[in-house]
Each structure stands twice: as structure tokens, then as C-alpha cells.
């Protein structure tokens, strides 16, 4: 559930009229609902309240400093994937001692930074990485706490580009080799074996693959507890959100949109299915959800540049582009697109909704039906809080978009639109061309 809805004819985030935000800060601009994020976080915690839980928000989904502070205030740690993310948490005043450092290619400098900041654990993806962490810890005279990421070889039934738990993905160590990897880890002088980790993919819409992966791991995890005294099991992230009918899903229970019998995953169904499997282990359970926390808590505001009526098609050209929100171009993702001002007297329009970037993949939606809108009018891309700004870039010399956070009737610009001068600050003309 989320806090985007029409009040009268105008789309609001909590009590804030989104058109007012667009007028003040321009477009394209991301807007996040702090209350939605808070409720998502608390709902997930409640759904697994029978367990000794530690939530590590997967900040790669959205690393805005204001949101990191919000998560930190809620008691979250972070799932980190780079030195830059470690430094962002420091900048936001977040807690690194509750945070875990994942990723297949941690550099020596990143490992050192994580050790200096006393992260809760490293999530190790290979034997060579283990050796490197052992080496860096030795030079600092400390022991590095680790968990090995085990690849359970299950099909997450999600988009091929965001599945991570099959044996042909680059992630983790296969279950049949994991025992040997733990034996090797236990022999390393500067390594403390502390837990075990899995993460099978992103945008999972059913509970079944989570259940399959956890069931596959449980005997192995129990052995690790008995033989290596591990204290935690991280079951990763990956809970999916509603992208179709995203707006309506805020006004009713979102799972009621799903066809009967194939229930969309919810924190409740996830908790209900996994708690009985996990509780008997008697371990701390780490969760690393990213998308679920912030996905439906954000929208991207955009303005219509032109309605171009083509021979066979209409094109609605907007001022946001694939550089601002790359998911449709990269993963064929669906985003609901709605007008900020709803007017039932308008005719319907069917159009491809496209950005100004010079690429045919700069297309947000094909043959989408919405109310007729014209130049200067405002639209919102729903469910844009996760992997939106985080994946934005400057292709076509465009500027990184602005970000705004709303709580109740308050809103604040938390990341100003980039300036042209910032984008060229590190560049120079070499002497031989002068
Ligand atoms: C990306 C990632 C997550 C978060 O995935 P979501 O689908 O956003 O929940 C969690 N853990 C690891 C190791 C990841 O790489």
C-alpha cells in the first residue's frame, strides 16, 4: 500500500499536491513518500515478528541520503555493494555495524574501508575473495566477520536479467561446494565465520521460490550452526511489488488486484511461509529487501513536450527519458503512467510514451491508453522509487534529475537538479589540443 492518490482531480503524495512540487522544482523530478517507506518497513518487520530479525535495506535500490537517514532512524542496517555505498551510509549518519557488504568484486580498498567501519559481516562470493579479505584483515590486525553466499540453484521465476540464484549466474558458491568453502574459511587466521547467505533474484512475485531456496538450505544451515557456531542466516531480498495498476493498489489491498488463486507475494504471505522454516534454526535472520521498501514509495514527475500525431501512431514526447528511468529500456519493465490532473471530460488517447533521447529504446510504453494530454501538462510514472534515480545517468548530456521527499503536508528538495557546470567539472582540454 502507498500514499499516492487523487484528492479531487489532482494527484497527491500524502497531503502534497504533486503539481505544486513540479512547479517549484521543475521536471523530471523524483518524489518519495516517507510515510509509505516507514509503513513498508514496519509491515515487513511485523510479518516476521516471530524471528530474531535484522533488516538490512538494500540501498542500491535507492541510495538518496535522506532515505538512508529515514531507514537509519527506523533501526535498519544496510546491504552494501561498494565503497561508495559505505561512504553514503557514513554521510547519512547510518549504522554500519548493522550492515553487510556484498558483491562479487570487492577491491582491497573497499574491504579495508568496510573493516575500518566495522561492518556486521562480509558476504563472500568466492574462494579468491575470501583469501583477499583474510589478507586485508591481516594487514589491519583484525578478524573479518564473514558469511558465504550460497547459490541454491533455484529458479526465481523472474526476468532473466534479475535472476541471481541459478547455477549459471555469477553469484555465490554452489551448495555442493559450500561445505568445503566453510572448512577453508575456518582455517584462515583473520576470518571469523559468522553466518550464511542466499539471494535468489529480484522482483519475485510469488513466495514459492523463496520457500524452495530456504528449504534447500535449512539442513546445511543447521550443520553450520552445529559445526561452525554460526549466528545468522541472511535470506536476501527480492520481494516483488505491483507495477500494473499501481495507483489502484494504494487505494485497496494490492493483492486484491491479482487473479484469484495466484496471490501476489505480500510481506504477510512471505512471513507466514518462511517463519515456520526459519524459527527452528534458532538463528538471527537477516533480510535485505530493496525494491519492496522504496519501489511503490516513489514517482517520477514529467512534463509533456509534444503530442506528435504520426501516420500510424501517436507519440507522446515527455521531458523524462531513459537516462532518468532506465528500467523500461533495460528490462522491458512496465510503469503505470497517469496524469497529475485527472479530467474525465477528456477523450482517451492511445500513444507511445517516449523521451527525447536519440535511441529507439527510449520508450516508456507502447500503445498506452491515457486521457488526452497536451504540451506543458504533467504526468507521473508510478512505482519509480526503486532502481529509478539509482540507475539514472547523463546520456545525451542530460542532467541528473531532482529528488524530493514528502511527509504529511511537508516536502523538501533533498537532491537538487544537477547543473551543467557540475557535469563538466572534471573534464579538461589537453594541452596538445590547445
Ligand atoms: C540487489 C540485492 C538485494 C535487493 O534486491 P531487491 O530485489 O531490491 O529486494 C538484496 N541482496 C543482494 C545480495 C542484492 O544483490
Coordinates of C-alpha atoms and ligand atoms in Angstrom, one line a residue:
X1 CA 0.0 0.0 0.0
X2 CA 1.1 3.5 -0.7
X3 CA 0.2 7.2 -0.2
X4 CA -0.3 8.4 -3.8
X5 CA -3.9 9.2 -4.6
X6 CA -6.2 11.7 -6.3
X7 CA -7.7 14.3 -4.0
X8 CA -10.3 16.0 -6.1
X9 CA -8.8 15.9 -9.6
X10 CA -5.2 16.2 -8.6
X11 CA -2.7 13.5 -7.7
X12 CA -1.2 13.9 -4.3
X13 CA 1.7 12.3 -2.4
X14 CA 0.4 12.2 1.1
X15 CA -1.1 15.7 1.6
X16 CA 1.1 17.4 -1.0
X17 CA -0.2 18.3 -4.5
X18 CA 2.4 16.9 -6.9
X19 CA 1.7 19.7 -9.4
X20 CA 3.0 22.2 -6.8
X21 CA 6.2 20.2 -6.5
X22 CA 6.7 20.2 -10.3
X23 CA 6.0 23.9 -10.4
X24 CA 8.6 24.6 -7.7
X25 CA 11.4 22.3 -8.7
X26 CA 10.7 21.5 -12.4
X27 CA 10.7 18.2 -14.1
X28 CA 11.9 15.4 -14.4
X29 CA 11.8 15.1 -10.6
X30 CA 11.5 12.0 -8.3
X31 CA 9.2 12.4 -5.3
X32 CA 9.2 9.9 -2.4
X33 CA 6.7 9.3 0.3
X34 CA 8.4 8.9 3.7
X35 CA 5.2 7.5 5.3
X36 CA 5.0 4.8 2.6
X37 CA 8.6 3.7 3.2
X38 CA 8.0 3.7 7.0
X39 CA 4.9 1.6 6.6
X40 CA 6.6 -0.8 4.2
X41 CA 9.5 -1.3 6.7
X42 CA 7.2 -1.8 9.7
X43 CA 4.9 -4.1 7.8
X44 CA 7.8 -6.3 6.8
X45 CA 9.1 -6.4 10.4
X46 CA 5.6 -7.3 11.7
X47 CA 5.3 -10.1 9.2
X48 CA 8.3 -11.9 10.5
X49 CA 7.9 -10.8 14.1
X50 CA 8.3 -14.4 15.4
X51 CA 12.0 -14.3 14.4
X52 CA 15.1 -12.5 15.7
X53 CA 15.2 -10.1 12.8
X54 CA 17.7 -7.7 11.4
X55 CA 16.7 -5.7 8.3
X56 CA 19.4 -4.5 6.1
X57 CA 17.9 -2.2 3.5
X58 CA 19.5 -3.0 0.0
X59 CA 20.4 0.6 -0.7
X60 CA 21.4 0.0 -4.3
X61 CA 17.6 0.3 -5.0
X62 CA 17.8 4.0 -3.8
X63 CA 20.7 5.5 -2.1
X64 CA 19.4 9.0 -1.5
X65 CA 20.9 10.3 1.8
X66 CA 17.5 11.5 3.1
X67 CA 16.1 8.0 2.6
X68 CA 19.2 6.4 4.2
X69 CA 18.6 8.6 7.2
X70 CA 15.0 7.6 7.4
X71 CA 15.9 3.9 7.3
X72 CA 18.6 4.5 9.9
X73 CA 16.0 6.2 12.2
X74 CA 13.8 3.2 11.7
X75 CA 16.6 1.0 13.0
X76 CA 17.7 -0.6 9.7
X77 CA 21.2 -1.6 8.7
X78 CA 22.2 -1.6 5.1
X79 CA 23.1 -4.2 2.4
X80 CA 26.1 -2.6 0.7
X81 CA 27.7 -3.4 -2.6
X82 CA 30.5 -0.8 -3.0
X83 CA 32.8 1.5 -1.2
X84 CA 30.7 4.4 -2.4
X85 CA 27.7 2.9 -0.7
X86 CA 29.7 2.5 2.6
X87 CA 30.6 6.2 2.3
X88 CA 27.0 7.2 1.6
X89 CA 25.8 5.5 4.8
X90 CA 28.6 7.3 6.7
X91 CA 27.4 10.6 5.1
X92 CA 23.8 9.9 6.1
X93 CA 24.8 9.1 9.7
X94 CA 23.7 5.4 9.3
X95 CA 24.8 2.4 11.3
X96 CA 27.5 0.3 9.6
X97 CA 27.7 -2.1 12.4
X98 CA 24.3 -3.5 11.4
X99 CA 25.3 -3.5 7.7
X100 CA 26.6 -6.2 5.4
X101 CA 29.0 -5.9 2.5
X102 CA 28.0 -8.0 -0.6
X103 CA 29.2 -8.1 -4.2
X104 CA 31.4 -10.4 -6.4
X105 CA 34.3 -8.0 -6.9
X106 CA 35.2 -6.2 -3.7
X107 CA 38.5 -4.3 -4.1
X108 CA 41.2 -4.2 -1.4
X109 CA 40.5 -0.6 -0.7
X110 CA 36.8 -1.4 -0.3
X111 CA 37.5 -4.3 2.0
X112 CA 39.7 -2.0 4.1
X113 CA 37.1 0.7 4.3
X114 CA 34.5 -1.9 5.4
X115 CA 36.8 -3.3 8.1
X116 CA 37.6 0.2 9.4
X117 CA 33.9 0.9 9.7
X118 CA 33.3 -2.4 11.5
X119 CA 30.6 -3.8 9.2
X120 CA 28.5 -6.6 10.6
X121 CA 29.8 -9.1 8.0
X122 CA 31.2 -9.6 4.5
X123 CA 29.0 -11.7 2.2
X124 CA 31.6 -13.6 0.3
X125 CA 31.0 -14.9 -3.2
X126 CA 34.2 -16.9 -4.0
X127 CA 37.3 -18.5 -2.5
X128 CA 39.7 -15.9 -4.1
X129 CA 37.6 -13.2 -2.4
X130 CA 37.9 -15.0 0.9
X131 CA 41.7 -15.1 0.6
X132 CA 41.7 -11.4 -0.2
X133 CA 39.6 -10.4 2.8
X134 CA 41.8 -12.6 5.0
X135 CA 44.9 -10.8 3.7
X136 CA 43.5 -7.3 4.1
X137 CA 42.2 -8.1 7.7
X138 CA 45.7 -9.4 8.5
X139 CA 47.4 -6.1 7.4
X140 CA 45.0 -4.3 9.8
X141 CA 45.4 -6.8 12.6
X142 CA 41.7 -7.6 12.8
X143 CA 39.4 -10.5 12.1
X144 CA 36.9 -10.1 9.3
X145 CA 33.4 -11.5 10.1
X146 CA 32.0 -13.3 7.1
X147 CA 29.1 -15.3 5.7
X148 CA 29.4 -17.3 2.4
X149 CA 26.8 -16.6 -0.2
X150 CA 25.5 -20.0 -1.3
X151 CA 23.9 -20.3 -4.7
X152 CA 20.9 -22.6 -4.1
X153 CA 20.3 -23.2 -7.9
X154 CA 16.6 -22.4 -7.8
X155 CA 14.5 -20.6 -10.5
X156 CA 13.3 -17.3 -9.1
X157 CA 10.7 -17.1 -11.9
X158 CA 11.5 -13.5 -12.6
X159 CA 13.0 -11.6 -15.5
X160 CA 16.2 -13.3 -16.8
X161 CA 18.2 -10.1 -16.2
X162 CA 17.4 -10.0 -12.5
X163 CA 17.7 -13.7 -11.5
X164 CA 20.7 -14.4 -9.4
X165 CA 20.2 -17.8 -7.8
X166 CA 20.7 -20.2 -10.7
X167 CA 23.9 -22.2 -11.1
X168 CA 24.7 -20.3 -14.3
X169 CA 24.6 -16.8 -12.6
X170 CA 27.8 -15.3 -11.4
X171 CA 26.7 -15.1 -7.8
X172 CA 27.6 -17.2 -4.8
X173 CA 29.2 -20.7 -4.3
X174 CA 27.2 -23.8 -5.3
X175 CA 25.6 -25.6 -2.4
X176 CA 27.7 -28.8 -3.1
X177 CA 30.9 -26.8 -2.8
X178 CA 29.9 -24.6 0.1
X179 CA 30.8 -27.1 2.8
X180 CA 34.4 -27.2 1.6
X181 CA 34.4 -23.4 1.3
X182 CA 33.4 -23.1 5.0
X183 CA 36.1 -25.6 6.0
X184 CA 38.7 -23.5 4.2
X185 CA 37.3 -20.3 5.7
X186 CA 37.5 -21.7 9.2
X187 CA 41.2 -22.3 8.8
X188 CA 42.0 -18.7 7.8
X189 CA 43.6 -16.8 10.7
X190 CA 41.9 -13.5 10.1
X191 CA 38.5 -14.7 9.3
X192 CA 35.6 -15.2 11.7
X193 CA 32.9 -17.5 10.2
X194 CA 29.6 -15.8 11.3
X195 CA 26.8 -16.7 9.0
X196 CA 25.4 -17.9 5.7
X197 CA 23.7 -16.0 2.9
X198 CA 21.4 -16.5 -0.1
X199 CA 19.8 -14.1 -2.5
X200 CA 18.0 -15.6 -5.5
X201 CA 16.8 -12.7 -7.5
X202 CA 14.7 -9.5 -7.7
X203 CA 11.0 -8.7 -8.3
X204 CA 9.8 -12.2 -7.2
X205 CA 6.0 -12.2 -7.4
X206 CA 5.4 -15.5 -5.6
X207 CA 6.6 -16.9 -2.4
X208 CA 7.3 -20.4 -3.8
X209 CA 10.9 -19.8 -5.0
X210 CA 11.8 -18.3 -1.5
X211 CA 10.4 -21.4 0.2
X212 CA 12.2 -23.7 -2.2
X213 CA 15.5 -22.0 -1.6
X214 CA 15.2 -21.8 2.2
X215 CA 14.1 -25.5 2.4
X216 CA 17.1 -26.4 0.3
X217 CA 19.4 -24.6 2.7
X218 CA 17.9 -25.5 6.1
X219 CA 19.8 -28.8 6.7
X220 CA 23.1 -27.2 5.6
X221 CA 22.5 -24.1 7.8
X222 CA 21.7 -26.4 10.8
X223 CA 25.0 -28.2 10.2
X224 CA 26.9 -24.9 10.0
X225 CA 25.4 -23.9 13.3
X226 CA 26.5 -27.2 14.9
X227 CA 30.0 -27.3 13.4
X228 CA 31.0 -23.7 12.9
X229 CA 28.8 -21.9 15.5
X230 CA 27.3 -19.5 13.0
X231 CA 24.9 -17.0 14.4
X232 CA 22.9 -15.8 11.5
X233 CA 21.2 -16.7 8.2
X234 CA 20.6 -14.0 5.6
X235 CA 17.8 -14.9 3.2
X236 CA 18.5 -11.9 0.9
X237 CA 15.9 -9.6 -0.6
X238 CA 13.9 -9.8 -3.8
X239 CA 10.3 -9.3 -2.8
X240 CA 8.3 -8.0 -5.8
X241 CA 6.0 -5.1 -6.0
X242 CA 2.9 -4.3 -8.1
X243 CA 3.7 -2.3 -11.3
X244 CA 0.4 -2.8 -13.1
X245 CA -2.5 -0.9 -11.6
X246 CA 0.0 0.5 -9.1
X247 CA -2.2 3.5 -8.4
X248 CA -5.3 1.5 -7.6
X249 CA -3.2 -0.8 -5.4
X250 CA -2.8 2.1 -2.9
X251 CA -6.5 2.5 -2.5
X252 CA -7.2 -1.1 -1.7
X253 CA -5.2 -4.1 -0.6
X254 CA -2.9 -4.5 -3.6
X255 CA -3.2 -8.3 -3.7
X256 CA -6.9 -8.0 -4.5
X257 CA -5.8 -6.9 -8.0
X258 CA -4.3 -10.3 -8.6
X259 CA -6.2 -13.1 -10.3
X260 CA -7.7 -15.4 -7.7
X261 CA -5.5 -18.3 -6.7
X262 CA -2.2 -16.9 -7.8
X263 CA -1.7 -14.5 -5.0
X264 CA 0.9 -11.8 -5.5
X265 CA 3.5 -12.0 -2.8
X266 CA 2.9 -9.9 0.3
X267 CA 5.1 -9.4 3.4
X268 CA 2.4 -11.4 5.2
X269 CA 2.4 -14.4 2.9
X270 CA 6.2 -14.3 2.9
X271 CA 6.4 -14.2 6.6
X272 CA 3.8 -16.9 7.1
X273 CA 5.5 -19.3 4.7
X274 CA 9.1 -18.7 5.9
X275 CA 8.7 -18.2 9.7
X276 CA 8.0 -21.9 10.4
X277 CA 11.0 -22.9 8.3
X278 CA 13.4 -20.4 9.9
X279 CA 12.3 -20.3 13.6
X280 CA 13.6 -23.8 14.4
X281 CA 17.1 -22.9 13.4
X282 CA 17.4 -20.6 16.4
X283 CA 19.5 -18.1 14.4
X284 CA 19.3 -14.3 13.8
X285 CA 17.6 -13.8 10.4
X286 CA 18.8 -11.0 8.1
X287 CA 16.5 -9.6 5.4
X288 CA 17.9 -7.5 2.5
X289 CA 14.9 -6.1 0.7
X290 CA 15.4 -3.0 -1.5
X291 CA 12.7 -2.7 -4.1
X292 CA 9.9 -3.7 -1.7
X293 CA 10.9 -0.9 0.7
X294 CA 11.0 2.0 -1.7
X295 CA 9.6 0.9 -5.1
X296 CA 6.0 1.9 -4.6
X297 CA 7.0 4.9 -2.4
X298 CA 8.3 6.9 -5.4
X299 CA 7.1 8.5 -8.6
X300 CA 8.9 10.3 -11.4
X301 CA 7.2 13.6 -12.5
X302 CA 7.5 14.5 -16.1
X303 CA 6.1 17.2 -18.4
X304 CA 4.7 16.7 -21.9
X305 CA 6.8 18.3 -24.6
X306 CA 4.7 17.4 -27.6
X307 CA 1.9 15.2 -28.8
X308 CA 3.1 14.1 -32.2
X309 CA 0.4 12.6 -34.4
X310 CA 2.1 10.1 -36.7
X311 CA 0.8 8.3 -39.8
X312 CA 0.1 5.0 -37.9
X313 CA 0.8 6.0 -34.3
X314 CA 0.7 8.8 -31.8
X315 CA 3.8 9.7 -29.8
X316 CA 3.6 11.5 -26.5
X317 CA 7.0 13.0 -26.1
X318 CA 7.9 13.8 -22.4
X319 CA 10.8 15.5 -20.8
X320 CA 11.9 12.4 -18.8
X321 CA 14.0 9.9 -20.8
X322 CA 15.7 6.5 -20.5
X323 CA 18.6 8.2 -18.7
X324 CA 16.3 9.3 -15.9
X325 CA 14.4 6.0 -15.6
X326 CA 16.1 3.2 -17.4
X327 CA 14.0 0.2 -16.3
X328 CA 11.7 0.0 -19.4
X329 CA 14.7 0.2 -21.8
X330 CA 16.8 -2.2 -19.8
X331 CA 14.3 -4.8 -18.5
X332 CA 11.2 -4.2 -20.6
X333 CA 9.6 -3.0 -17.4
X334 CA 6.1 -1.7 -17.1
X335 CA 5.3 1.6 -15.2
X336 CA 1.8 2.9 -14.8
X337 CA 1.7 6.4 -16.3
X338 CA -1.0 8.8 -15.0
X339 CA -1.9 12.5 -15.4
X340 CA -1.4 14.7 -12.4
X341 CA -4.7 16.4 -13.3
X342 CA -7.4 14.0 -14.0
X343 CA -10.2 15.2 -16.2
X344 CA -13.0 12.8 -17.1
X345 CA -14.4 15.0 -19.8
X346 CA -11.3 14.5 -21.9
X347 CA -11.1 11.9 -24.7
X348 CA -8.9 8.9 -24.5
X349 CA -5.5 8.9 -26.2
X350 CA -3.5 5.9 -27.3
X351 CA 0.1 6.7 -27.8
X352 CA 3.7 5.5 -27.4
X353 CA 5.1 7.5 -24.5
X354 CA 8.7 8.3 -25.3
X355 CA 11.6 10.5 -24.1
X356 CA 13.8 12.9 -26.1
X357 CA 16.9 10.7 -26.2
X358 CA 18.2 9.6 -29.6
X359 CA 17.6 5.9 -29.1
X360 CA 14.6 3.8 -30.2
X361 CA 14.7 2.1 -26.8
X362 CA 13.9 5.5 -25.2
X363 CA 10.3 4.4 -25.0
X364 CA 8.5 4.1 -21.7
X365 CA 5.3 2.5 -23.0
X366 CA 3.9 1.3 -26.3
X367 CA 0.2 1.9 -27.3
X368 CA -0.6 3.1 -23.9
X369 CA -4.1 4.4 -23.3
X370 CA -4.5 7.5 -21.1
X371 CA -6.5 10.7 -21.0
X372 CA -5.6 13.1 -23.8
X373 CA -2.9 15.5 -22.6
X374 CA -1.1 18.2 -24.4
X375 CA 2.1 20.3 -24.2
X376 CA 3.0 21.5 -20.8
X377 CA 0.8 19.1 -18.9
X378 CA 2.2 16.9 -16.1
X379 CA 2.4 13.1 -15.8
X380 CA 3.7 10.7 -13.1
X381 CA 5.4 7.4 -13.6
X382 CA 4.2 5.2 -10.7
X383 CA 6.4 2.8 -8.7
X384 CA 9.6 4.5 -9.6
X385 CA 11.2 4.6 -6.2
X386 CA 13.4 1.6 -6.7
X387 CA 16.2 1.4 -9.4
X388 CA 15.0 4.7 -10.7
X389 CA 17.3 7.6 -9.7
X390 CA 19.8 4.9 -8.6
X391 CA 20.3 3.8 -12.2
X392 CA 20.0 7.3 -13.8
X393 CA 22.8 8.7 -15.9
X394 CA 23.7 11.6 -18.1
X395 CA 23.4 10.1 -21.6
X396 CA 22.8 12.8 -24.3
X397 CA 24.4 15.3 -21.9
X398 CA 21.2 15.4 -19.8
X399 CA 21.3 16.5 -16.2
X400 CA 20.6 14.1 -13.3
X401 CA 17.0 14.7 -12.1
X402 CA 16.0 16.3 -8.8
X403 CA 14.6 14.4 -5.8
X404 CA 12.0 15.5 -3.2
X405 CA 10.8 13.8 0.0
X406 CA 7.3 14.2 1.3
X407 CA 6.0 13.6 4.8
X408 CA 2.4 14.5 5.6
X409 CA 2.0 18.1 4.3
X410 CA 5.7 18.8 4.3
X411 CA 8.0 18.4 1.4
X412 CA 11.6 19.2 0.8
X413 CA 14.1 19.1 -2.1
X414 CA 16.7 16.6 -0.9
X415 CA 18.8 16.5 -4.1
X416 CA 18.9 19.5 -6.4
X417 CA 18.8 19.0 -10.1
X418 CA 22.3 18.7 -11.4
X419 CA 23.8 21.8 -13.1
X420 CA 25.6 21.8 -16.4
X421 CA 28.8 23.1 -14.6
X422 CA 28.8 20.1 -12.3
X423 CA 28.7 17.7 -15.3
X424 CA 31.9 19.1 -16.9
X425 CA 33.8 19.9 -13.7
X426 CA 36.3 17.0 -14.0
X427 CA 36.9 17.4 -17.8
X428 CA 39.6 19.4 -19.5
X429 CA 41.0 20.1 -22.9
X430 CA 44.5 18.5 -23.2
X431 CA 47.5 20.8 -23.8
X432 CA 48.2 19.3 -27.2
X433 CA 44.8 20.4 -28.5
X434 CA 45.2 24.0 -27.3
Ligands
LIG1 C1 20.1 -6.4 -5.1 C2 20.2 -7.2 -3.9 C3 19.2 -7.2 -2.9 C4 17.9 -6.4 -3.0 O1 17.1 -6.9 -4.0 P1 15.6 -6.3 -4.2 O2 15.0 -7.1 -5.3 O3 15.8 -4.8 -4.4 O4 15.0 -6.6 -2.9 C5 19.5 -8.0 -1.8 N1 20.6 -8.7 -1.6 C6 21.6 -8.7 -2.5 C7 22.8 -9.5 -2.3 C8 21.4 -8.0 -3.7 O5 22.4 -8.0 -4.6

